mmCIF file of C-alpha atoms in Angstrom:
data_model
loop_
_atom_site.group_PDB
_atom_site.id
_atom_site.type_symbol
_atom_site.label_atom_id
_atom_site.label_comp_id
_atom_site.label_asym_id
_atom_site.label_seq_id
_atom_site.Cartn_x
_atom_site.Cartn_y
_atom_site.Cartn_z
ATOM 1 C CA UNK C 1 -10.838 24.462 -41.107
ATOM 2 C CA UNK C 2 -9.411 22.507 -44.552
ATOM 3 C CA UNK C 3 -12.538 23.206 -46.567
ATOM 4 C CA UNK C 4 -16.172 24.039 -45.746
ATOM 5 C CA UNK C 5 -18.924 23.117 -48.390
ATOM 6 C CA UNK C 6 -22.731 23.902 -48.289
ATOM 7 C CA UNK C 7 -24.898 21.597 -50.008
ATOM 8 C CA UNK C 8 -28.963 23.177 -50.466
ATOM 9 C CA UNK C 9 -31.205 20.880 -50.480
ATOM 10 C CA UNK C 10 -35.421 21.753 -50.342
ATOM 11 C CA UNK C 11 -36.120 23.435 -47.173
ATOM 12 C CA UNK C 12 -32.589 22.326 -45.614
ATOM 13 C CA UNK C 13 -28.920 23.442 -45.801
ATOM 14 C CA UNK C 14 -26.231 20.615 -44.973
ATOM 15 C CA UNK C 15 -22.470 22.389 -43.917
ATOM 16 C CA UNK C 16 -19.899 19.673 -44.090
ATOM 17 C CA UNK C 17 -16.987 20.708 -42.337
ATOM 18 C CA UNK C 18 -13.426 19.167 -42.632
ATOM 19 C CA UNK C 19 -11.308 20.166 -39.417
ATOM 20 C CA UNK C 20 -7.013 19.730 -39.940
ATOM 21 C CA UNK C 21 -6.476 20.127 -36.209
ATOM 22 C CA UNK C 22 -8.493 21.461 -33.023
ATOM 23 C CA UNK C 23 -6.346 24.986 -31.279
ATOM 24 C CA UNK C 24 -4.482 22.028 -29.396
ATOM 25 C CA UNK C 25 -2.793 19.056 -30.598
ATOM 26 C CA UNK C 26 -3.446 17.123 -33.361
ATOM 27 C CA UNK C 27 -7.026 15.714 -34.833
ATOM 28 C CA UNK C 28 -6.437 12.250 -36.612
ATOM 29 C CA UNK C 29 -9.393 11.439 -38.470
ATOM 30 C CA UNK C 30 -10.481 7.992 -39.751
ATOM 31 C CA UNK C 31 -12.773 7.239 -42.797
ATOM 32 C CA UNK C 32 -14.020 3.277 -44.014
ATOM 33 C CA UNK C 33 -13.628 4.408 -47.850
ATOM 34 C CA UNK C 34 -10.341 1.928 -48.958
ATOM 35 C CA UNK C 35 -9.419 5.243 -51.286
ATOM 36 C CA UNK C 36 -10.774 8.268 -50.363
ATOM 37 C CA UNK C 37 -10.102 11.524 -52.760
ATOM 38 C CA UNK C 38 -9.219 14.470 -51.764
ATOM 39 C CA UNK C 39 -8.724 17.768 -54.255
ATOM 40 C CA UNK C 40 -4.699 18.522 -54.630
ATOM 41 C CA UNK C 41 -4.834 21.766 -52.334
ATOM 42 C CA UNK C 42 -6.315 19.847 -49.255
ATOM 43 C CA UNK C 43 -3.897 16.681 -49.726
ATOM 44 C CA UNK C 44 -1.146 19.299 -49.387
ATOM 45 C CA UNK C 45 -2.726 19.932 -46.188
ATOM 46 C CA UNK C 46 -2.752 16.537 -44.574
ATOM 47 C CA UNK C 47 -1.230 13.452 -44.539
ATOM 48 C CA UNK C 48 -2.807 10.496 -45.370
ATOM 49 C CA UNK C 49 -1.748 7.304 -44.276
ATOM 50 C CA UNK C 50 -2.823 3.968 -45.891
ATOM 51 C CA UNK C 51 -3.437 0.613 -43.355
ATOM 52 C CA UNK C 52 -5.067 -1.240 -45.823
ATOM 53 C CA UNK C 53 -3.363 -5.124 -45.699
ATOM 54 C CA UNK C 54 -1.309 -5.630 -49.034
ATOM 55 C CA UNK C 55 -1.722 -9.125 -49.906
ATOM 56 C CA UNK C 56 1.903 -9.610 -49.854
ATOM 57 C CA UNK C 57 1.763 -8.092 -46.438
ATOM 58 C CA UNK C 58 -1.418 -10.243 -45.242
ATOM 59 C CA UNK C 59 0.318 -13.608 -46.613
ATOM 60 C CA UNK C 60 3.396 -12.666 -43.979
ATOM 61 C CA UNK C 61 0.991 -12.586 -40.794
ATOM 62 C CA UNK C 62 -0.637 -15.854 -42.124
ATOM 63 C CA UNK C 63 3.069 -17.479 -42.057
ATOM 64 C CA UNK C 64 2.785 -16.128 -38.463
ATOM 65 C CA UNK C 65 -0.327 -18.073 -37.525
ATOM 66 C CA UNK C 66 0.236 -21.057 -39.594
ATOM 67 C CA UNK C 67 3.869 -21.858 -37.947
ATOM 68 C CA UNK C 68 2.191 -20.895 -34.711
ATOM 69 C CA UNK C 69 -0.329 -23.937 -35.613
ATOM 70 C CA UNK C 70 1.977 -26.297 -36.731
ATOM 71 C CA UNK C 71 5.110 -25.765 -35.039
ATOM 72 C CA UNK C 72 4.149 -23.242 -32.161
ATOM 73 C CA UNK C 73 8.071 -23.769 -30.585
ATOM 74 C CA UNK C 74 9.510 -22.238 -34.157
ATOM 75 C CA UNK C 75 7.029 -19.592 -33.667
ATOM 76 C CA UNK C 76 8.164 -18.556 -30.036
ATOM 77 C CA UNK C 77 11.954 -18.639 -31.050
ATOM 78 C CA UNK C 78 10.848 -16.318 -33.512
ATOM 79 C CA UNK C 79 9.069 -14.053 -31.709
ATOM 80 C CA UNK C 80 11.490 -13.719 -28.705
ATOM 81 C CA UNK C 81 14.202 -13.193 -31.255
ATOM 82 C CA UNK C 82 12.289 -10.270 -32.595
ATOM 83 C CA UNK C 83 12.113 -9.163 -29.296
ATOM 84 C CA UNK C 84 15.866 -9.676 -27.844
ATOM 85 C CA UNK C 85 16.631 -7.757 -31.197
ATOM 86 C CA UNK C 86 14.462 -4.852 -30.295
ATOM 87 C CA UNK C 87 15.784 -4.814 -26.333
ATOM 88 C CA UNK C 88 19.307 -4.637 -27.922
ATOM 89 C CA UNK C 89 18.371 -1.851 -29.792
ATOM 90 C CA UNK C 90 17.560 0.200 -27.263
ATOM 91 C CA UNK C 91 20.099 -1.302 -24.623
ATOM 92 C CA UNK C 92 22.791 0.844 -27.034
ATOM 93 C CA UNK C 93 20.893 3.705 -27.826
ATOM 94 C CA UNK C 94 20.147 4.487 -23.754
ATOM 95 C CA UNK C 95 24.093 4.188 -23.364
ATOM 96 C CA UNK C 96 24.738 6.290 -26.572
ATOM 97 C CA UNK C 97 22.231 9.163 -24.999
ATOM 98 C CA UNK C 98 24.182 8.328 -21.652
ATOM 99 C CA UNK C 99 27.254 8.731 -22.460
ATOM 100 C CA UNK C 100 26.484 11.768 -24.851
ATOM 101 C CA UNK C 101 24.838 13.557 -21.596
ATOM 102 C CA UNK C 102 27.956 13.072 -19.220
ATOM 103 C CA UNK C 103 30.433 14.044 -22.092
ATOM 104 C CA UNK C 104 28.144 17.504 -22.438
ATOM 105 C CA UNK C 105 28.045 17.969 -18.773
ATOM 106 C CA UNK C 106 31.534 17.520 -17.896
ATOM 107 C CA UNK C 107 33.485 19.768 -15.940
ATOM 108 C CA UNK C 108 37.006 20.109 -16.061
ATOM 109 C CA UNK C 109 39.819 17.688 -17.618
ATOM 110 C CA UNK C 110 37.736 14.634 -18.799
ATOM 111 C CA UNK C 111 40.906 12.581 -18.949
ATOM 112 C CA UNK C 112 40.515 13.217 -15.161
ATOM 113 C CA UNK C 113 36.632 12.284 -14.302
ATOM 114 C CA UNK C 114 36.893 8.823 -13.208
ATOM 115 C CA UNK C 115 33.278 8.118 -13.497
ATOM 116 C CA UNK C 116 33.290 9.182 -17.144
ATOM 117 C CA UNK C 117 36.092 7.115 -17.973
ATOM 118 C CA UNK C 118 34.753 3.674 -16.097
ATOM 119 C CA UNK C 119 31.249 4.596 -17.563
ATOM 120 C CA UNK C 120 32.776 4.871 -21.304
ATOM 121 C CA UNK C 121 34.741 1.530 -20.438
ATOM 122 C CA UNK C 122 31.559 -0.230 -19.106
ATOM 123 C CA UNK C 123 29.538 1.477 -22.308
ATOM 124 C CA UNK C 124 32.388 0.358 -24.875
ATOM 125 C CA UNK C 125 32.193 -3.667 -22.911
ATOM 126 C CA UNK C 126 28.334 -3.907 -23.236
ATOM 127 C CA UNK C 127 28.151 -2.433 -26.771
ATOM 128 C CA UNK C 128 31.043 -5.521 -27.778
ATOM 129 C CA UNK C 129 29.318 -8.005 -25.875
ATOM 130 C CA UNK C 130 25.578 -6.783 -27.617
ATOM 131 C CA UNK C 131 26.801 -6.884 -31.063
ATOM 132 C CA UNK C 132 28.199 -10.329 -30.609
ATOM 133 C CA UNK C 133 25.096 -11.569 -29.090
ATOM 134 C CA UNK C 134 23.099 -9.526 -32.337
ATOM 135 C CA UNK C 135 25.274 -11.278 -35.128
ATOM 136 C CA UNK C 136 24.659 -14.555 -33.109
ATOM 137 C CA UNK C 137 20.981 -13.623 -33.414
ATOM 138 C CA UNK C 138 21.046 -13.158 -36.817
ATOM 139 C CA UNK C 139 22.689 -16.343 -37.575
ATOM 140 C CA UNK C 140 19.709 -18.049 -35.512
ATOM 141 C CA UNK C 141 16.656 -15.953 -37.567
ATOM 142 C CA UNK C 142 18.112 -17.004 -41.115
ATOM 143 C CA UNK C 143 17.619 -20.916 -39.588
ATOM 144 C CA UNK C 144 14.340 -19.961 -37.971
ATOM 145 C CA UNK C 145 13.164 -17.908 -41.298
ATOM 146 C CA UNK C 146 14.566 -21.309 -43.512
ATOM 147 C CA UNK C 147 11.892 -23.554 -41.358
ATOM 148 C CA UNK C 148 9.426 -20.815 -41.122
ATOM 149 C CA UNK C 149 9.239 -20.830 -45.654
ATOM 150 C CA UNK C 150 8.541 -24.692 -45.599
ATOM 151 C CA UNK C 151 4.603 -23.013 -44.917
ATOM 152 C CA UNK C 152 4.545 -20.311 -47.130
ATOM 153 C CA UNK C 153 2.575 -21.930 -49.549
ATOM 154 C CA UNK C 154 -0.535 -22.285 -47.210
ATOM 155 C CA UNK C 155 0.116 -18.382 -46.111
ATOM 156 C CA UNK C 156 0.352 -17.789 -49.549
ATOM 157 C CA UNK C 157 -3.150 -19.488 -50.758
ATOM 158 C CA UNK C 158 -4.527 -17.909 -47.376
ATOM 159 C CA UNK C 159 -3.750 -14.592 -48.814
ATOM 160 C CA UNK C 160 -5.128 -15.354 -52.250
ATOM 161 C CA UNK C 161 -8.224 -16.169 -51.564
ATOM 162 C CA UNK C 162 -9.233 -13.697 -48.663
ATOM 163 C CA UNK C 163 -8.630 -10.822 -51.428
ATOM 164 C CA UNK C 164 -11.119 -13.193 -53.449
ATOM 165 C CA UNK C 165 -13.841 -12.960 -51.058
ATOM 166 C CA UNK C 166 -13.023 -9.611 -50.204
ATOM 167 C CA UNK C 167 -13.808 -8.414 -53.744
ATOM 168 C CA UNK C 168 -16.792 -10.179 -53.875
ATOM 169 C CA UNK C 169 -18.963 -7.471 -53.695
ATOM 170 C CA UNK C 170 -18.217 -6.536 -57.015
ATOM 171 C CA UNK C 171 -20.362 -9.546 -57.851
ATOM 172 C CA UNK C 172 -23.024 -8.356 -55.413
ATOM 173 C CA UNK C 173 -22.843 -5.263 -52.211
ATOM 174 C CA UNK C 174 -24.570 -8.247 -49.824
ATOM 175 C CA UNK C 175 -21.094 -10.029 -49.893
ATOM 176 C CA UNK C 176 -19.326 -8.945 -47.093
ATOM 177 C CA UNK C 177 -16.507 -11.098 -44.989
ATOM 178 C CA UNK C 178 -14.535 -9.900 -41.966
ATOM 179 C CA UNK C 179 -10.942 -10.398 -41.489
ATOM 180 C CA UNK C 180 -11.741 -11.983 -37.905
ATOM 181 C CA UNK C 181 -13.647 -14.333 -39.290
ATOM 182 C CA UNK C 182 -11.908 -15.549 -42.430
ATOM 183 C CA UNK C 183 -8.810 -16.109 -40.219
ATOM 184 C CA UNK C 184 -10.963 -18.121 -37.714
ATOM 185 C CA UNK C 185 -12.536 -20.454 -40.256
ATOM 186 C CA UNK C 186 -8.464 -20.437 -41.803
ATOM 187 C CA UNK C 187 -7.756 -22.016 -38.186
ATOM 188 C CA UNK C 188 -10.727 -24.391 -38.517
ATOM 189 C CA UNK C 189 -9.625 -25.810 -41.962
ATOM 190 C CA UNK C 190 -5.725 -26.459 -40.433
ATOM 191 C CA UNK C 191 -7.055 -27.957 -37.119
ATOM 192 C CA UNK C 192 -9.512 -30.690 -39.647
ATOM 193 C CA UNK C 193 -5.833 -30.928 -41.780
ATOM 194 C CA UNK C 194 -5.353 -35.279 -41.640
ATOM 195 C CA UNK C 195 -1.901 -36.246 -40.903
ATOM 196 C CA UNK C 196 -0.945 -34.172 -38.076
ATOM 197 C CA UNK C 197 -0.533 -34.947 -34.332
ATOM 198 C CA UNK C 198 -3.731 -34.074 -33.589
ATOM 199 C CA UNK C 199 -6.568 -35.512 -35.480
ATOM 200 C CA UNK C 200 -9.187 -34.979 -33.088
ATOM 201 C CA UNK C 201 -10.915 -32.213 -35.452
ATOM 202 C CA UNK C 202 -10.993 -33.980 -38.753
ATOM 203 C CA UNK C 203 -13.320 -36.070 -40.144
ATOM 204 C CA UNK C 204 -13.304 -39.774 -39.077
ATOM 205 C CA UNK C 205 -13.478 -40.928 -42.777
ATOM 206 C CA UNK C 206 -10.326 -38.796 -43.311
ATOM 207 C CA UNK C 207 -8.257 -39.516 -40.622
ATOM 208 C CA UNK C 208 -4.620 -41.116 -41.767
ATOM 209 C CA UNK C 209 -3.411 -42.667 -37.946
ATOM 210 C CA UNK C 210 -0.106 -40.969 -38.302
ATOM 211 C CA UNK C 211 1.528 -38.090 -39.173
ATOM 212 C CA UNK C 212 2.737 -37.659 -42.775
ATOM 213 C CA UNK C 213 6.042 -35.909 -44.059
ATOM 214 C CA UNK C 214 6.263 -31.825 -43.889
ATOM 215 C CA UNK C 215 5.913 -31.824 -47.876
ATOM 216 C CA UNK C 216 2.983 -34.071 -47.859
ATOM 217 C CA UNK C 217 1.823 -32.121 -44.608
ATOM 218 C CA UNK C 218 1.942 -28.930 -46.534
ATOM 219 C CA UNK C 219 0.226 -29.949 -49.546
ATOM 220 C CA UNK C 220 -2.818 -31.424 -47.254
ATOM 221 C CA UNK C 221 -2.377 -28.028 -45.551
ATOM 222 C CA UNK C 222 -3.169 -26.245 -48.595
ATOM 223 C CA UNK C 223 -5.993 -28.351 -50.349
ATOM 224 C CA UNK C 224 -7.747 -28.567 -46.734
ATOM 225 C CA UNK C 225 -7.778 -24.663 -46.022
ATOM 226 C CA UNK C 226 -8.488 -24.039 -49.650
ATOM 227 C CA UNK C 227 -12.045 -26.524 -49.468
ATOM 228 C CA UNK C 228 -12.964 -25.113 -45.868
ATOM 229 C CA UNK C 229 -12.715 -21.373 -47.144
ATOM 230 C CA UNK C 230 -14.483 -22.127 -50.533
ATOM 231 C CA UNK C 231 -17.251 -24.118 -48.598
ATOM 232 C CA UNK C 232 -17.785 -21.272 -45.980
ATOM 233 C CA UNK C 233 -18.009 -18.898 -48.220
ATOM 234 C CA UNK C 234 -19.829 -20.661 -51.169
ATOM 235 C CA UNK C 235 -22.978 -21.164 -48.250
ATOM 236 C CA UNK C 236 -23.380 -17.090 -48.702
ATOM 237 C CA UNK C 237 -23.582 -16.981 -52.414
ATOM 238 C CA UNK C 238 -26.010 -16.858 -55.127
ATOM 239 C CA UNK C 239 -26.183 -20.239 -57.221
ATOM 240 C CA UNK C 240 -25.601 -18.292 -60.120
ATOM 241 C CA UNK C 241 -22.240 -16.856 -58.361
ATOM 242 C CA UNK C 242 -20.457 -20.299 -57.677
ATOM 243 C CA UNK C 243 -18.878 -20.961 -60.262
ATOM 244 C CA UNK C 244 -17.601 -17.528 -60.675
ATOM 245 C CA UNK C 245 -16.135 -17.602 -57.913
ATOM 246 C CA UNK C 246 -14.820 -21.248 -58.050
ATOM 247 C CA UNK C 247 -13.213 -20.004 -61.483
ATOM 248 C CA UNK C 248 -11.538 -16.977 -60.294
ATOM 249 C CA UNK C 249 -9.883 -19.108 -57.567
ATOM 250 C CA UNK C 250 -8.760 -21.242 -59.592
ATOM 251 C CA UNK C 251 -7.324 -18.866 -62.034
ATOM 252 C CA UNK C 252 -5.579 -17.115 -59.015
ATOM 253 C CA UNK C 253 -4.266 -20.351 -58.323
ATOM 254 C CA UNK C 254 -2.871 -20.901 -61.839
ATOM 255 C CA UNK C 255 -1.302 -17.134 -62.108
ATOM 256 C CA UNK C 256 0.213 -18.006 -59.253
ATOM 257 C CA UNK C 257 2.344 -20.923 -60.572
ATOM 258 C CA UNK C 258 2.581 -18.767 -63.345
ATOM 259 C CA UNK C 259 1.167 -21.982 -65.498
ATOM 260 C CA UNK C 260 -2.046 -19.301 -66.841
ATOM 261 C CA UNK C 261 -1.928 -19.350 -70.623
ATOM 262 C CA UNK C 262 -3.057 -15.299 -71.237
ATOM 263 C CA UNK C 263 -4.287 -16.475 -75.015
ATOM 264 C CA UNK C 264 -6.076 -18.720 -73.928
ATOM 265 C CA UNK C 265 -7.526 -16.667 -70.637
ATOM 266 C CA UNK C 266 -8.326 -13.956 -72.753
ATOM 267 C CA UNK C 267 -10.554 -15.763 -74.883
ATOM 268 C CA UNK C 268 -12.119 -17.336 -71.773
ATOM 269 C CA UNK C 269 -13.196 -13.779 -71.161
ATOM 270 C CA UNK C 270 -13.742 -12.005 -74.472
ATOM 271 C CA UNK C 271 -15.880 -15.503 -76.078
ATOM 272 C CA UNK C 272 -15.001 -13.530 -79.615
ATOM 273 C CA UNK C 273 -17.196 -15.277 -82.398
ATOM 274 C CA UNK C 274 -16.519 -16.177 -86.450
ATOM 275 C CA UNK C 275 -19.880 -15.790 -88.048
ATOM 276 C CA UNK C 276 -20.752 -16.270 -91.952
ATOM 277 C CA UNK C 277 -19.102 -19.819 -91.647
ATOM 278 C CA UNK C 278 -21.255 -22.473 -93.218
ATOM 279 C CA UNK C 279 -22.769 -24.837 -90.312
ATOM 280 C CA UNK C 280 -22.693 -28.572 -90.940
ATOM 281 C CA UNK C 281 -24.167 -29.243 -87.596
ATOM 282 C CA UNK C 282 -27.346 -27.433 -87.371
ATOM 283 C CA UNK C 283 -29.646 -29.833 -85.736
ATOM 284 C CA UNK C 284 -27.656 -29.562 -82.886
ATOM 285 C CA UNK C 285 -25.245 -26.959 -82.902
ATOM 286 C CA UNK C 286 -26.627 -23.194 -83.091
ATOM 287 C CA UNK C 287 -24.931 -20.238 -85.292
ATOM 288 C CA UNK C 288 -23.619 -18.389 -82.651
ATOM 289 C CA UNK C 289 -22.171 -22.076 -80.793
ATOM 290 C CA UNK C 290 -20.657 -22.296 -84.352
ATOM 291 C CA UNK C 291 -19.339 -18.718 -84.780
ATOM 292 C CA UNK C 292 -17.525 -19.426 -80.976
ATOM 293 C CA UNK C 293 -16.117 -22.728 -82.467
ATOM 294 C CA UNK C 294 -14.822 -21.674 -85.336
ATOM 295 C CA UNK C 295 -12.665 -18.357 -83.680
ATOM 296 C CA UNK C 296 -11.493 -21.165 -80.954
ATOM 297 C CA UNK C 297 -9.662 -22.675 -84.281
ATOM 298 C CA UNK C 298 -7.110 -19.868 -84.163
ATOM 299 C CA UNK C 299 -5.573 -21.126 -80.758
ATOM 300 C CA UNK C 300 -3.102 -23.650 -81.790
ATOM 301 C CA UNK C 301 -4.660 -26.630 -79.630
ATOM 302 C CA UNK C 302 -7.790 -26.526 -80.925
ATOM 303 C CA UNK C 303 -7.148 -25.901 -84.622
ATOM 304 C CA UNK C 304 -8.645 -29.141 -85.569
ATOM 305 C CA UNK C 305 -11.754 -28.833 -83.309
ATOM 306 C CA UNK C 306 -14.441 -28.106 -86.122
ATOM 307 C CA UNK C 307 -13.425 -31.205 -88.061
ATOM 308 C CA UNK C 308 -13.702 -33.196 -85.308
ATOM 309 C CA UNK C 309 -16.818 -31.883 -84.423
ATOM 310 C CA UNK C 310 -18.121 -32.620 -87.953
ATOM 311 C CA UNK C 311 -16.311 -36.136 -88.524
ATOM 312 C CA UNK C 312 -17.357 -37.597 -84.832
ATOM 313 C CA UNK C 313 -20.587 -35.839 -84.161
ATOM 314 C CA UNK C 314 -22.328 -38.609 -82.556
ATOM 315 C CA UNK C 315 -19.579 -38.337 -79.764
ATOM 316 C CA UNK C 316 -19.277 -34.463 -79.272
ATOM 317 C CA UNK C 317 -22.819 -34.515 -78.831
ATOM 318 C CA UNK C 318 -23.979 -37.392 -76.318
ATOM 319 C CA UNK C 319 -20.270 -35.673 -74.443
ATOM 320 C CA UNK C 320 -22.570 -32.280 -74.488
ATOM 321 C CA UNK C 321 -25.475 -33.741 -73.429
ATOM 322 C CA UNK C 322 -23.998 -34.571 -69.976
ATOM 323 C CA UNK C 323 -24.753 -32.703 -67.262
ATOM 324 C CA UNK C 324 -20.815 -32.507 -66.142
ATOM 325 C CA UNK C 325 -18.917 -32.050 -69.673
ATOM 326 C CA UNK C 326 -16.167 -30.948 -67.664
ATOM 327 C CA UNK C 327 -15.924 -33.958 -65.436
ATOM 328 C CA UNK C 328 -13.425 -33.651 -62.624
ATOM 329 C CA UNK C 329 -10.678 -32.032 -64.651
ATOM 330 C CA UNK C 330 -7.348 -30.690 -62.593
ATOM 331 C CA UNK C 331 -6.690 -27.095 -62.386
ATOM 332 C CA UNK C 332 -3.595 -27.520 -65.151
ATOM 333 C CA UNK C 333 -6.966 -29.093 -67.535
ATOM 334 C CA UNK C 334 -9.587 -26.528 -65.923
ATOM 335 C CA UNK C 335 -9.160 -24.004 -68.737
ATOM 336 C CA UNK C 336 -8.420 -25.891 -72.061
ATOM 337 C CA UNK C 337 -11.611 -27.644 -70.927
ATOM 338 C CA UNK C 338 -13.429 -24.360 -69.973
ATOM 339 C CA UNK C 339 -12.760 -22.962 -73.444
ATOM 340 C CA UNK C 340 -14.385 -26.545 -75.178
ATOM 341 C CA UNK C 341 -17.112 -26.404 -72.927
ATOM 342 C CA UNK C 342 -18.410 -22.696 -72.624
ATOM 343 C CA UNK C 343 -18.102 -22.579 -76.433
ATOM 344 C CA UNK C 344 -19.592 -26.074 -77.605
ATOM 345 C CA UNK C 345 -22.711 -26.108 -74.897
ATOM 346 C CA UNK C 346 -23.189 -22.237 -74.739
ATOM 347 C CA UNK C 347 -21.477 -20.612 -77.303
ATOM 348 C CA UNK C 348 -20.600 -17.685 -75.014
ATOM 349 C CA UNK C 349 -17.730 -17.042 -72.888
ATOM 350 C CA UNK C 350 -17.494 -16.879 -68.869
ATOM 351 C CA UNK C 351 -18.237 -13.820 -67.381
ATOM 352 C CA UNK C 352 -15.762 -13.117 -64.393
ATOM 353 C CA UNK C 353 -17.185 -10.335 -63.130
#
């Protein structure tokens, strides 16, 4: 018994119980909580052990299925490598354990027990002709690992945007995604990839007739699998939760080339305002829009941005009148446009979650 705790309740009393171990063997017990707390003196008690996917982790078993998908012979070679390496393993550590149990049960001279000595020569030949074969097995996974990191980049988005969705109930507790799912709609987006050898899957008005180089392959790869997963999962939100989520992606995305400008991301989030500025613009533009404008002035691009606004007015404001501002900017453009917009049309910033 770790700890027992009674809980009253009106007319009722609840007695939780929290076993270590049963008067045989060991009791392993398993809880859905991703961090469960324990007080100190009952973690001294148990062990706990953690097999929560790291994403690092998860974006190594998507390499697994994506080589599997495109190049399923790379993927056997590696697997049976894996496996010859494991089977070598234990090849010498049954003859170590062998040999160890004659050489304690020998009797006599063992100079003069012929079976010992041809079973040390025969353990000494094997254990040569193993390591041989092991550093000729290494020499073969460095190639096989070389092709294998031409597709990280799809494992790597894979990974980044399951542990989007998978916080998503931050944003609300009805978003919930399974692991066996995301990785089957993963498989749909690579099998509707263009430019492979099989096309059958993709759409007809996408279809490219040939297959295209690995780089190119891997790019399509990656924008294909991005736009499946998004799609799948933007059917389950809220309207007011899209582009949330379509922002945090692409943020992701950007920290991940390591191209996300933090001054400018932090404003993004914060929307910090400069009131008590006079306001030129005030049959169109409110206080607080202006207050937003004027602390965007302190970033070095946009330092000119309230003159502008003033000296081309008619512009800025048929440009904030459309129903797009944004337009169909590129990720690299996404935030320096984000900024303009959130602050000129709203006057607030983007709230994350």
């Amino acid at each position: 018994m770790l700890r027992q705790h009674t809980q009253q309740l009106p007319a009722k009393a609840f007695v939780v119980c929290h076993v270590l171990s049963p008067i045989y063997g060991c009791l392993l017990l398993q809880t859905k909580l991703s961090n469960p707390h324990f007080k100190p003196e009952i973690a001294a008690q148990t062990t706990l052990v953690n097999f929560c996917v790291t994403e690092k982790g998860l974006e190594d078993q998507l390499l697994a299925l994506v080589v599997d998908h495109e190049r399923p012979d790379l993927q056997e070679q590696s697997s049976t490598l894996v496996r010859q390496l494991a089977e070598y393993t234990i090849t010498l550590k049954e003859l170590e354990d062998n040999l160890l149990f004659r050489l304690a049960n020998a009797q006599g001279d063992i100079l003069e027990d012929i079976e010992l000595i041809e079973n040390l020569e025969e353990t000494k030949r094997t254990a040569v002709e193993i390591e041989e074969k092991v550093k000729q097995a290494k020499v073969t996974e460095v190639s096989i690992s070389k092709a294998r990191e031409v597709y990280r980049p799809v494992a790597s988005r894979g990974s980044q945007v399951y542990f989007l969705i998978d916080n998503l109930n931050a944003l609300d507790r009805v978003y919930h995604y399974s692991m066996a799912n995301y990785v089957a709609i993963l498989k749909k987006g690579m099998d509707m990839t263009p430019g492979g050898p099989d096309e059958s899957a993709v759409p007809v008005a996408e279809r490219l007739g040939q297959q295209v180089e690995l780089e190119k392959r891997v790019e399509l790869l990656v924008e294909t699998t991005s736009y499946v997963l998004f799609n799948y999962v933007a059917q389950g939100l809220f309207e007011r939760h899209k582009l949330i989520v379509a922002t945090q992606l692409c943020m992701a995305v950007l920290r991940s080339r390591g191209e996300l400008q933090r001054q400018k991301f932090e404003f993004l989030l914060r929307g910090p305002k400069e009131m008590g500025v006079d306001n030129p613009l005030t049959d169109w533009v409110s206080e607080s829009v202006w207050g937003s404008v004027q602390a965007l002035k302190e970033l070095e691009d946009y330092a000119s941005l309230p003159d502008d606004l003033v000296g081309s007015s008619k512009r800025w404001r048929e440009w904030m009148e459309l129903e797009r501002p944004g337009g169909a900017a590129g990720q690299a453009l996404m935030l320096k446009q984000s900024l303009v917009t959130g602050v000129s049309r709203w006057g607030y910033s983007v709230d994350l979650g």
